[in-house]
CSV table of C-alpha atoms in Angstrom, one decimal:
chain,number,residue,atom,x,y,z
A,1,MET,CA,-0.2,-0.1,-0.1
A,2,VAL,CA,1.3,3.5,-0.9
A,3,GLU,CA,0.4,6.4,1.1
A,4,ILE,CA,0.0,9.5,-1.0
A,5,GLU,CA,0.8,13.0,0.0
A,6,THR,CA,1.0,16.7,-0.9
A,7,LEU,CA,2.1,20.0,0.5
A,8,GLU,CA,1.2,21.4,3.7
A,9,VAL,CA,-2.5,22.7,2.8
A,10,SER,CA,-0.9,26.4,3.7
A,11,PHE,CA,0.9,26.3,1.3
A,12,VAL,CA,-0.9,25.0,-1.9
A,13,GLU,CA,-3.4,27.2,-3.5
A,14,LEU,CA,-5.1,27.2,-6.8
A,15,PRO,CA,-2.7,29.2,-9.0
A,16,THR,CA,-3.8,32.0,-11.0
A,17,ILE,CA,-2.4,30.9,-14.7
A,18,ASP,CA,-1.5,34.4,-16.5
A,19,LYS,CA,0.5,32.9,-19.3
A,20,VAL,CA,-0.4,29.7,-20.5
A,21,GLU,CA,2.8,26.7,-20.7
A,22,MET,CA,2.6,25.4,-25.0
A,23,GLU,CA,5.6,23.5,-24.8
A,24,ILE,CA,4.5,19.8,-23.5
A,25,ARG,CA,7.3,18.5,-21.3
A,26,ILE,CA,8.2,14.8,-21.4
A,27,ILE,CA,9.1,13.2,-18.3
A,28,ASN,CA,10.5,10.0,-17.5
A,29,ASP,CA,8.7,7.6,-14.8
A,30,GLY,CA,10.6,7.9,-11.6
A,31,GLU,CA,12.0,11.1,-12.2
A,32,MET,CA,9.0,12.9,-10.6
A,33,VAL,CA,7.6,12.4,-7.3
A,34,TYR,CA,3.5,12.5,-6.8
A,35,GLU,CA,3.5,16.2,-5.2
A,36,ASP,CA,6.0,17.4,-8.6
A,37,PHE,CA,2.8,16.2,-10.7
A,38,TYR,CA,0.4,17.5,-8.1
A,39,LYS,CA,2.1,21.2,-8.2
A,40,ASN,CA,3.0,21.8,-11.7
A,41,PHE,CA,0.9,20.1,-14.0
A,42,MET,CA,-2.7,19.5,-12.2
A,43,LEU,CA,-2.2,22.6,-10.3
A,44,ASN,CA,-1.1,24.7,-13.3
A,45,ASN,CA,-3.1,22.6,-15.5
A,46,SER,CA,-0.4,21.9,-18.2
A,47,PRO,CA,-0.5,18.8,-19.9
A,48,CYS,CA,2.5,16.5,-20.1
A,49,VAL,CA,3.7,12.8,-21.2
A,50,ILE,CA,5.5,10.5,-19.1
A,51,LYS,CA,7.8,7.9,-20.2
A,52,ASN,CA,7.8,4.2,-19.5
A,53,VAL,CA,4.7,3.5,-17.2
A,54,CYS,CA,3.3,0.7,-18.0
A,55,GLY,CA,6.4,-2.0,-19.0
A,56,ASN,CA,5.0,-4.3,-15.6
A,57,TRP,CA,1.5,-4.0,-16.6
A,58,LYS,CA,0.0,-7.4,-17.6
A,59,ALA,CA,-2.0,-5.8,-20.7
A,60,TYR,CA,1.4,-5.1,-22.1
A,61,ASN,CA,3.1,-8.4,-21.5
A,62,GLU,CA,0.0,-10.6,-22.4
A,63,TRP,CA,-2.1,-7.9,-25.1
A,64,VAL,CA,1.4,-7.5,-27.1
A,65,LEU,CA,3.4,-9.9,-29.1
A,66,ASN,CA,6.2,-8.9,-31.5
A,67,ASN,CA,5.3,-5.0,-31.0
A,68,ARG,CA,2.1,-5.9,-32.7
A,69,ILE,CA,-1.5,-6.1,-31.0
A,70,ASN,CA,-1.6,-9.8,-29.9
A,71,CYS,CA,-5.0,-10.5,-32.0
A,72,LYS,CA,-4.9,-14.1,-30.6
A,73,TYR,CA,-4.9,-13.1,-27.4
A,74,PHE,CA,-8.5,-10.7,-27.3
A,75,ILE,CA,-10.2,-13.5,-29.2
A,76,GLN,CA,-9.6,-16.0,-26.7
A,77,ASN,CA,-10.2,-14.0,-23.9
A,78,TYR,CA,-12.3,-11.7,-24.9
A,79,GLY,CA,-14.4,-12.7,-28.0
A,80,GLU,CA,-17.4,-13.1,-27.3
A,81,PHE,CA,-17.4,-9.6,-25.3
A,82,GLU,CA,-19.7,-7.0,-27.3
A,83,VAL,CA,-17.9,-3.9,-28.2
A,84,PRO,CA,-18.4,-0.3,-29.1
A,85,ILE,CA,-17.1,0.7,-32.2
A,86,SER,CA,-17.1,4.3,-34.6
A,87,ASP,CA,-16.8,4.4,-37.9
A,88,CYS,CA,-14.4,7.0,-38.7
A,89,GLU,CA,-15.4,7.0,-42.2
A,90,LYS,CA,-18.7,7.7,-41.7
A,91,ILE,CA,-20.3,10.8,-39.9
A,92,ASP,CA,-22.8,11.9,-39.2
A,93,TYR,CA,-24.3,15.5,-37.3
A,94,ASN,CA,-20.4,16.1,-37.1
A,95,ALA,CA,-20.0,12.8,-35.7
A,96,GLN,CA,-18.4,9.8,-35.6
A,97,CYS,CA,-21.4,6.6,-36.1
A,98,LYS,CA,-21.2,4.2,-33.8
A,99,PHE,CA,-22.3,0.7,-33.4
A,100,THR,CA,-21.0,-2.6,-31.9
A,101,MET,CA,-19.6,-5.8,-32.9
A,102,GLU,CA,-17.7,-8.8,-31.0
A,103,VAL,CA,-14.1,-8.6,-30.2
A,104,LYS,CA,-13.6,-11.4,-32.3
A,105,GLU,CA,-14.7,-9.9,-35.4
A,106,PHE,CA,-12.8,-6.8,-34.6
A,107,MET,CA,-9.7,-8.5,-34.2
A,108,GLU,CA,-10.3,-10.2,-37.3
A,109,TYR,CA,-11.0,-7.0,-39.1
A,110,LEU,CA,-7.6,-5.8,-37.4
A,111,LYS,CA,-5.7,-8.3,-39.0
A,112,HIS,CA,-6.6,-7.7,-42.4
A,113,SER,CA,-4.0,-5.2,-44.2
A,114,ASN,CA,-6.3,-4.0,-46.6
A,115,LYS,CA,-9.4,-2.8,-44.5
A,116,GLU,CA,-12.4,-1.2,-46.6
A,117,LYS,CA,-13.8,0.3,-43.4
A,118,LEU,CA,-11.3,2.2,-40.9
A,119,LEU,CA,-13.1,1.7,-37.7
A,120,TYR,CA,-12.0,2.2,-34.2
A,121,LEU,CA,-13.1,0.4,-30.9
A,122,LYS,CA,-13.5,3.0,-28.1
A,123,ASP,CA,-14.8,3.6,-24.6
A,124,TRP,CA,-14.8,-0.2,-24.0
A,125,HIS,CA,-15.4,-0.7,-19.9
A,126,LEU,CA,-13.1,-3.8,-19.9
A,127,LYS,CA,-12.2,-3.8,-16.2
A,128,ALA,CA,-16.2,-2.8,-15.0
A,129,LYS,CA,-17.3,-6.3,-17.6
A,130,LEU,CA,-14.7,-8.5,-15.7
A,131,LYS,CA,-15.2,-7.4,-12.5
A,132,GLU,CA,-19.0,-7.9,-12.9
A,133,MET,CA,-18.3,-11.6,-14.7
A,134,ASN,CA,-15.9,-12.0,-11.4
A,135,LEU,CA,-12.6,-12.6,-13.6
A,136,ARG,CA,-9.4,-11.2,-13.4
A,137,ASN,CA,-9.2,-7.5,-13.7
A,138,ASP,CA,-6.0,-6.8,-12.8
A,139,PHE,CA,-4.2,-5.8,-16.3
A,140,TYR,CA,-3.0,-2.7,-15.5
A,141,LYS,CA,-2.4,-0.7,-12.4
A,142,VAL,CA,-3.1,2.9,-12.1
A,143,PRO,CA,-0.3,5.3,-11.9
A,144,GLU,CA,0.6,6.7,-8.8
A,145,TYR,CA,0.2,10.4,-10.1
A,146,PHE,CA,-3.2,9.7,-11.0
A,147,ALA,CA,-4.6,8.8,-7.8
A,148,SER,CA,-6.5,11.2,-7.0
A,149,ASP,CA,-9.5,10.3,-9.0
A,150,TRP,CA,-13.1,11.5,-7.6
A,151,LEU,CA,-15.1,10.1,-10.6
A,152,ASN,CA,-14.2,6.5,-10.9
A,153,GLU,CA,-14.1,7.0,-6.6
A,154,TYR,CA,-17.5,7.7,-6.5
A,155,ALA,CA,-18.7,5.3,-9.1
A,156,GLU,CA,-16.9,2.4,-7.6
A,157,ASP,CA,-18.6,3.5,-4.2
A,158,ASN,CA,-22.3,3.7,-5.5
A,159,GLY,CA,-22.5,1.0,-8.4
A,160,GLU,CA,-22.2,3.6,-11.3
A,161,ASP,CA,-20.7,3.5,-14.7
A,162,ASP,CA,-16.9,4.1,-14.6
A,163,PHE,CA,-14.3,6.4,-16.5
A,164,GLN,CA,-12.2,3.3,-17.6
A,165,PHE,CA,-11.7,2.7,-20.8
A,166,VAL,CA,-9.8,0.5,-23.5
A,167,TYR,CA,-9.2,1.9,-26.9
A,168,ILE,CA,-7.7,0.0,-29.7
A,169,GLY,CA,-8.0,1.2,-32.9
A,170,PRO,CA,-5.6,0.2,-36.4
A,171,LYS,CA,-3.4,3.0,-38.0
A,172,ASP,CA,-5.1,6.0,-39.3
A,173,SER,CA,-8.2,5.8,-36.9
A,174,TRP,CA,-8.6,9.1,-35.3
A,175,THR,CA,-10.7,10.6,-32.7
A,176,PRO,CA,-12.4,14.4,-33.6
A,177,LEU,CA,-11.6,17.4,-31.9
A,178,HIS,CA,-13.4,17.7,-28.5
A,179,ALA,CA,-13.0,18.3,-24.6
A,180,ASP,CA,-13.4,15.7,-22.1
A,181,VAL,CA,-16.5,15.1,-20.1
A,182,TYR,CA,-17.4,17.6,-17.4
A,183,THR,CA,-14.2,19.2,-18.9
A,184,SER,CA,-12.8,17.1,-16.5
A,185,TYR,CA,-8.9,15.9,-16.8
A,186,SER,CA,-7.7,12.8,-18.5
A,187,TRP,CA,-4.7,10.2,-19.2
A,188,SER,CA,-4.2,7.2,-21.5
A,189,VAL,CA,-1.7,5.2,-21.5
A,190,ASN,CA,-0.5,3.4,-24.7
A,191,ILE,CA,0.1,-0.2,-24.4
A,192,VAL,CA,1.3,-0.6,-27.9
A,193,GLY,CA,1.6,1.8,-31.3
A,194,LYS,CA,1.8,5.0,-31.4
A,195,LYS,CA,-0.3,8.0,-31.4
A,196,LYS,CA,-0.4,12.0,-33.0
A,197,TRP,CA,-1.8,14.2,-30.7
A,198,VAL,CA,-3.1,18.1,-30.8
A,199,LEU,CA,-4.2,19.9,-28.4
A,200,PHE,CA,-5.1,23.0,-27.9
A,201,PRO,CA,-5.3,25.7,-24.5
A,202,PRO,CA,-8.9,26.8,-22.7
A,203,GLY,CA,-10.2,29.4,-24.9
A,204,GLU,CA,-8.5,28.6,-28.5
A,205,GLU,CA,-11.1,26.4,-29.3
A,206,GLU,CA,-13.5,29.8,-29.9
A,207,LYS,CA,-11.1,30.9,-33.0
A,208,LEU,CA,-12.1,27.1,-34.7
A,209,ARG,CA,-15.9,27.6,-34.5
A,210,ASP,CA,-18.0,28.4,-37.8
A,211,SER,CA,-20.7,30.7,-38.0
A,212,LEU,CA,-23.2,28.4,-35.7
A,213,GLY,CA,-20.9,27.9,-33.2
A,214,ASN,CA,-19.8,24.3,-34.4
A,215,LEU,CA,-16.4,23.0,-34.0
A,216,PRO,CA,-14.6,21.6,-37.2
A,217,ILE,CA,-14.5,17.6,-36.6
A,218,LEU,CA,-10.6,17.5,-36.9
A,219,PHE,CA,-8.4,20.9,-37.4
A,220,LYS,CA,-6.5,21.2,-40.3
A,221,LYS,CA,-4.2,23.6,-39.4
A,222,GLU,CA,-3.8,25.4,-43.4
A,223,ASN,CA,-7.5,26.2,-42.7
A,224,TYR,CA,-6.9,28.7,-39.7
A,225,GLU,CA,-4.2,31.5,-39.0
A,226,ASN,CA,-2.7,32.8,-35.7
A,227,ILE,CA,-3.9,29.5,-33.9
A,228,ARG,CA,-2.2,28.4,-30.6
A,229,TYR,CA,-2.0,24.7,-30.6
A,230,SER,CA,0.4,22.0,-29.5
A,231,GLU,CA,1.4,19.0,-30.9
A,232,VAL,CA,2.9,15.2,-29.6
A,233,ILE,CA,4.0,11.9,-30.5
A,234,GLN,CA,3.0,9.8,-28.0
A,235,GLU,CA,4.7,6.3,-27.7
A,236,SER,CA,4.4,2.8,-26.5
A,237,GLY,CA,4.4,3.1,-22.9
A,238,ASP,CA,4.3,6.5,-22.9
A,239,ALA,CA,1.4,8.0,-20.0
A,240,ILE,CA,0.0,11.8,-21.7
A,241,PHE,CA,-1.4,14.2,-19.4
A,242,VAL,CA,-4.3,16.1,-20.6
A,243,PRO,CA,-5.6,18.9,-18.4
A,244,THR,CA,-9.1,20.2,-17.9
A,245,GLY,CA,-10.7,22.6,-20.8
A,246,TRP,CA,-7.7,21.7,-23.0
A,247,HIS,CA,-9.7,20.2,-26.3
A,248,HIS,CA,-8.2,18.0,-28.5
A,249,GLN,CA,-7.9,15.5,-30.8
A,250,VAL,CA,-5.7,12.2,-31.5
A,251,VAL,CA,-4.8,10.1,-34.6
A,252,ASN,CA,-3.5,6.4,-34.7
A,253,LEU,CA,0.2,6.5,-36.6
A,254,TYR,CA,0.2,2.5,-35.9
A,255,ASP,CA,-2.1,0.0,-34.4
A,256,THR,CA,-2.5,0.9,-31.3
A,257,ILE,CA,-3.8,0.2,-27.6
A,258,SER,CA,-4.7,2.6,-24.8
A,259,ILE,CA,-6.3,2.5,-21.9
A,260,ASN,CA,-7.4,6.3,-20.7
A,261,HIS,CA,-9.3,7.5,-17.3
A,262,ASN,CA,-11.1,10.4,-17.3
A,263,PHE,CA,-10.6,12.1,-13.4
A,264,ILE,CA,-11.9,14.9,-11.5
A,265,ASN,CA,-10.1,16.0,-7.9
A,266,SER,CA,-9.4,19.3,-5.9
A,267,CYS,CA,-7.2,20.3,-8.7
A,268,ASN,CA,-10.1,20.7,-11.1
A,269,ILE,CA,-13.1,20.6,-9.4
A,270,GLU,CA,-13.5,25.0,-9.1
A,271,LYS,CA,-13.2,24.2,-13.1
A,272,VAL,CA,-15.6,21.8,-13.3
A,273,TRP,CA,-18.2,23.8,-11.5
A,274,ASN,CA,-17.5,26.4,-13.4
A,275,ALA,CA,-17.9,25.2,-16.7
A,276,LEU,CA,-21.1,23.3,-15.1
A,277,GLN,CA,-22.6,27.2,-14.4
A,278,LYS,CA,-21.6,28.7,-18.4
A,279,ASN,CA,-23.8,25.0,-19.7
A,280,LEU,CA,-26.5,25.4,-17.4
A,281,SER,CA,-26.6,29.1,-18.1
A,282,ASP,CA,-26.0,28.6,-22.6
A,283,VAL,CA,-29.1,25.8,-21.8
A,284,GLU,CA,-31.4,28.8,-19.7
A,285,LYS,CA,-30.5,31.3,-22.4
A,286,GLU,CA,-31.5,28.7,-25.4
A,287,ILE,CA,-35.3,28.3,-23.9
A,288,GLU,CA,-35.6,31.1,-22.7
A,289,GLU,CA,-39.0,31.6,-24.1
A,290,PHE,CA,-40.4,28.7,-21.8
A,291,LYS,CA,-39.3,30.6,-18.5
A,292,ASP,CA,-43.0,30.9,-17.3
A,293,SER,CA,-43.2,27.3,-17.3
A,294,PRO,CA,-43.6,25.0,-14.5
A,295,GLU,CA,-41.5,22.9,-15.7
A,296,TYR,CA,-38.8,25.3,-16.9
A,297,LEU,CA,-36.1,24.5,-14.1
A,298,LYS,CA,-36.5,20.4,-14.3
A,299,GLN,CA,-36.2,20.8,-18.3
A,300,CYS,CA,-33.1,23.1,-18.1
A,301,GLN,CA,-31.5,19.9,-15.7
A,302,LEU,CA,-32.5,17.2,-18.1
A,303,ILE,CA,-31.2,19.2,-20.9
A,304,LEU,CA,-27.9,20.3,-19.0
A,305,LYS,CA,-27.6,16.5,-18.2
A,306,SER,CA,-27.6,15.5,-21.9
A,307,ILE,CA,-25.0,17.7,-22.7
A,308,PHE,CA,-23.2,18.3,-20.0
A,309,GLY,CA,-23.0,14.8,-18.7
A,310,MET,CA,-24.3,15.7,-15.1
A,311,ASN,CA,-26.6,18.5,-13.9
A,312,PHE,CA,-26.9,20.4,-10.5
A,313,LYS,CA,-28.0,17.9,-8.3
A,314,SER,CA,-25.2,15.3,-9.2
A,315,PHE,CA,-22.3,17.5,-8.9
A,316,VAL,CA,-23.8,18.3,-5.4
A,317,LYS,CA,-23.8,14.7,-4.7
A,318,LEU,CA,-20.4,14.2,-5.9
A,319,ILE,CA,-18.6,16.8,-3.2
A,320,MET,CA,-20.6,15.3,-0.8
A,321,HIS,CA,-19.9,11.6,-1.1
A,322,ILE,CA,-16.0,13.0,-1.2
A,323,ALA,CA,-16.2,15.6,1.9
A,324,GLU,CA,-18.1,12.7,3.9
A,325,LYS,CA,-15.3,10.2,2.9
A,326,ARG,CA,-12.7,12.6,3.7
A,327,LEU,CA,-14.1,13.6,7.1
A,328,ASN,CA,-14.1,9.8,8.0
A,329,GLN,CA,-10.6,9.3,7.0
A,330,ILE,CA,-9.8,12.3,9.3
A,331,ASN,CA,-11.8,10.6,12.0
A,332,SER,CA,-9.7,7.6,11.6
A,333,MET,CA,-11.8,5.3,9.0
A,334,PRO,CA,-8.9,5.0,5.9
A,335,PHE,CA,-10.3,3.9,2.6
A,336,THR,CA,-8.1,2.8,-0.1
A,337,VAL,CA,-8.6,3.7,-4.2
A,338,PHE,CA,-7.7,1.7,-6.9
A,339,ASP,CA,-6.7,-1.3,-3.9
A,340,SER,CA,-3.1,0.4,-4.0
A,341,TYR,CA,-3.5,3.8,-2.4
A,342,ASN,CA,-4.0,5.8,0.4
A,343,PHE,CA,-3.9,9.6,1.0
A,344,GLY,CA,-1.8,11.0,3.8
A,345,ASN,CA,-3.3,13.8,6.4
A,346,ASN,CA,-1.9,16.7,3.9
A,347,HIS,CA,-3.6,15.7,1.0
A,348,ILE,CA,-6.9,15.2,2.9
A,349,MET,CA,-6.7,18.1,4.4
A,350,PHE,CA,-6.2,20.1,1.1
A,351,ASP,CA,-9.3,18.0,-0.6
A,352,LEU,CA,-11.2,18.8,1.9
A,353,HIS,CA,-9.9,22.9,2.1
A,354,ILE,CA,-11.3,23.0,-1.6
A,355,LEU,CA,-14.4,21.2,-1.0
A,356,TYR,CA,-15.5,23.5,1.8
A,357,LYS,CA,-14.8,26.3,-1.0
A,358,ILE,CA,-17.1,24.4,-3.4
A,359,PHE,CA,-19.6,23.9,-0.9
A,360,ASN,CA,-20.1,27.8,-0.1
A,361,LEU,CA,-19.9,28.0,-4.3
A,362,VAL,CA,-22.8,25.8,-4.4
A,363,GLU,CA,-25.1,27.0,-1.5
A,364,ASN,CA,-24.8,30.7,-3.0
A,365,HIS,CA,-26.1,29.3,-6.2
A,366,ALA,CA,-29.8,30.8,-6.7
A,367,LEU,CA,-30.6,26.6,-7.7
A,368,PHE,CA,-29.3,25.5,-4.1
A,369,ASN,CA,-32.7,25.5,-2.3
A,370,ASN,CA,-34.5,24.7,-5.2
A,371,SER,CA,-37.0,21.6,-4.9
A,372,LEU,CA,-34.8,19.7,-7.4
A,373,ILE,CA,-32.4,19.2,-4.8
A,374,GLY,CA,-34.7,19.4,-1.5
A,375,ASN,CA,-33.8,15.7,-0.5
A,376,ILE,CA,-30.1,16.1,0.1
A,377,LEU,CA,-30.5,19.8,1.3
A,378,SER,CA,-29.6,18.5,5.3
A,379,GLN,CA,-27.3,16.0,4.4
A,380,PHE,CA,-24.9,19.1,2.9
A,381,HIS,CA,-25.6,21.5,5.6
A,382,ASP,CA,-24.0,18.7,7.8
A,383,ILE,CA,-21.5,17.7,5.6
A,384,LYS,CA,-20.4,21.4,5.8
A,385,ASP,CA,-20.2,22.1,9.2
A,386,ARG,CA,-18.4,19.0,10.3
A,387,MET,CA,-15.7,20.9,7.5
A,388,LYS,CA,-15.7,23.9,8.9
A,389,LYS,CA,-15.1,22.2,12.5
């Protein structure tokens, strides 16, 4: 078991970022401790690549044969599993069309050098599926840098869908320009293969929108001027950290497998809160003509959840759950994340320090006392009082 610690809470405050660092730093695993990553990349909302993080993973040793995808292993072990597939050549409403197929079918497709279609296996909840079937699911270990992960902690504790995915794509398959769900952080580790990433700092994507406000499905630099962006090649074994609000697109330069997580923690929770409020404001303006309807607020929350992924109440439930667990640990009720890590007192205190600030922001919002979240108000106040003490 590894105990993870940060700086003393009195010395750790969210920085004001006046200038975005465009250079993507490349660091060897082992040359940086958790505290350095926390301070220099998560708190600063800066991307980086960490090399050679998965050499001891079972995925690296079982899914790869002679530096290529071991299709036989996938067919033998996961062949009957149904997986989500994106067609990179079939676009509808500015998105790749999706369908499902069995792993064995996809692997047979992947083995052919002359492919009639360009298909990409994305967002496969393999770990959750194996766990559900009581099968071995220890094919990777979350790197220590990414252990503070409220999204997957909450999902695990509440039996909800996680944010842990496997991606498998042939050469030239790609992921469209986007920002991650909830404007969360993300990390991605290449098990085999190579990817080209193009990343845009927060706000730069606004220069790419068309007259209707839509982003291009892929950024082509010859079509734009004066756009700030960074490019980086992710090699086999590399982890890339994508900060909150950084739009990005990805192309597989070879047949590639990656393992990916989305995550939120005390370093970006305020950015997530701000993004939720902005999206809610946009929704309210979009259907403002129905403002006098008794269902207006409820409809705004339904639309917000459909476009942002969470609504006001689900955000409040997330922060309440994490705050209560951190308070319990302070009171000698420790817990473990990803079967490997627990947090030291400085880390817990910083989480609570930030959470108390977010609780205050939420409490001052116009929706706070609305009936939409009425059944959790008393619990919210109880947790906030415990944090204050």
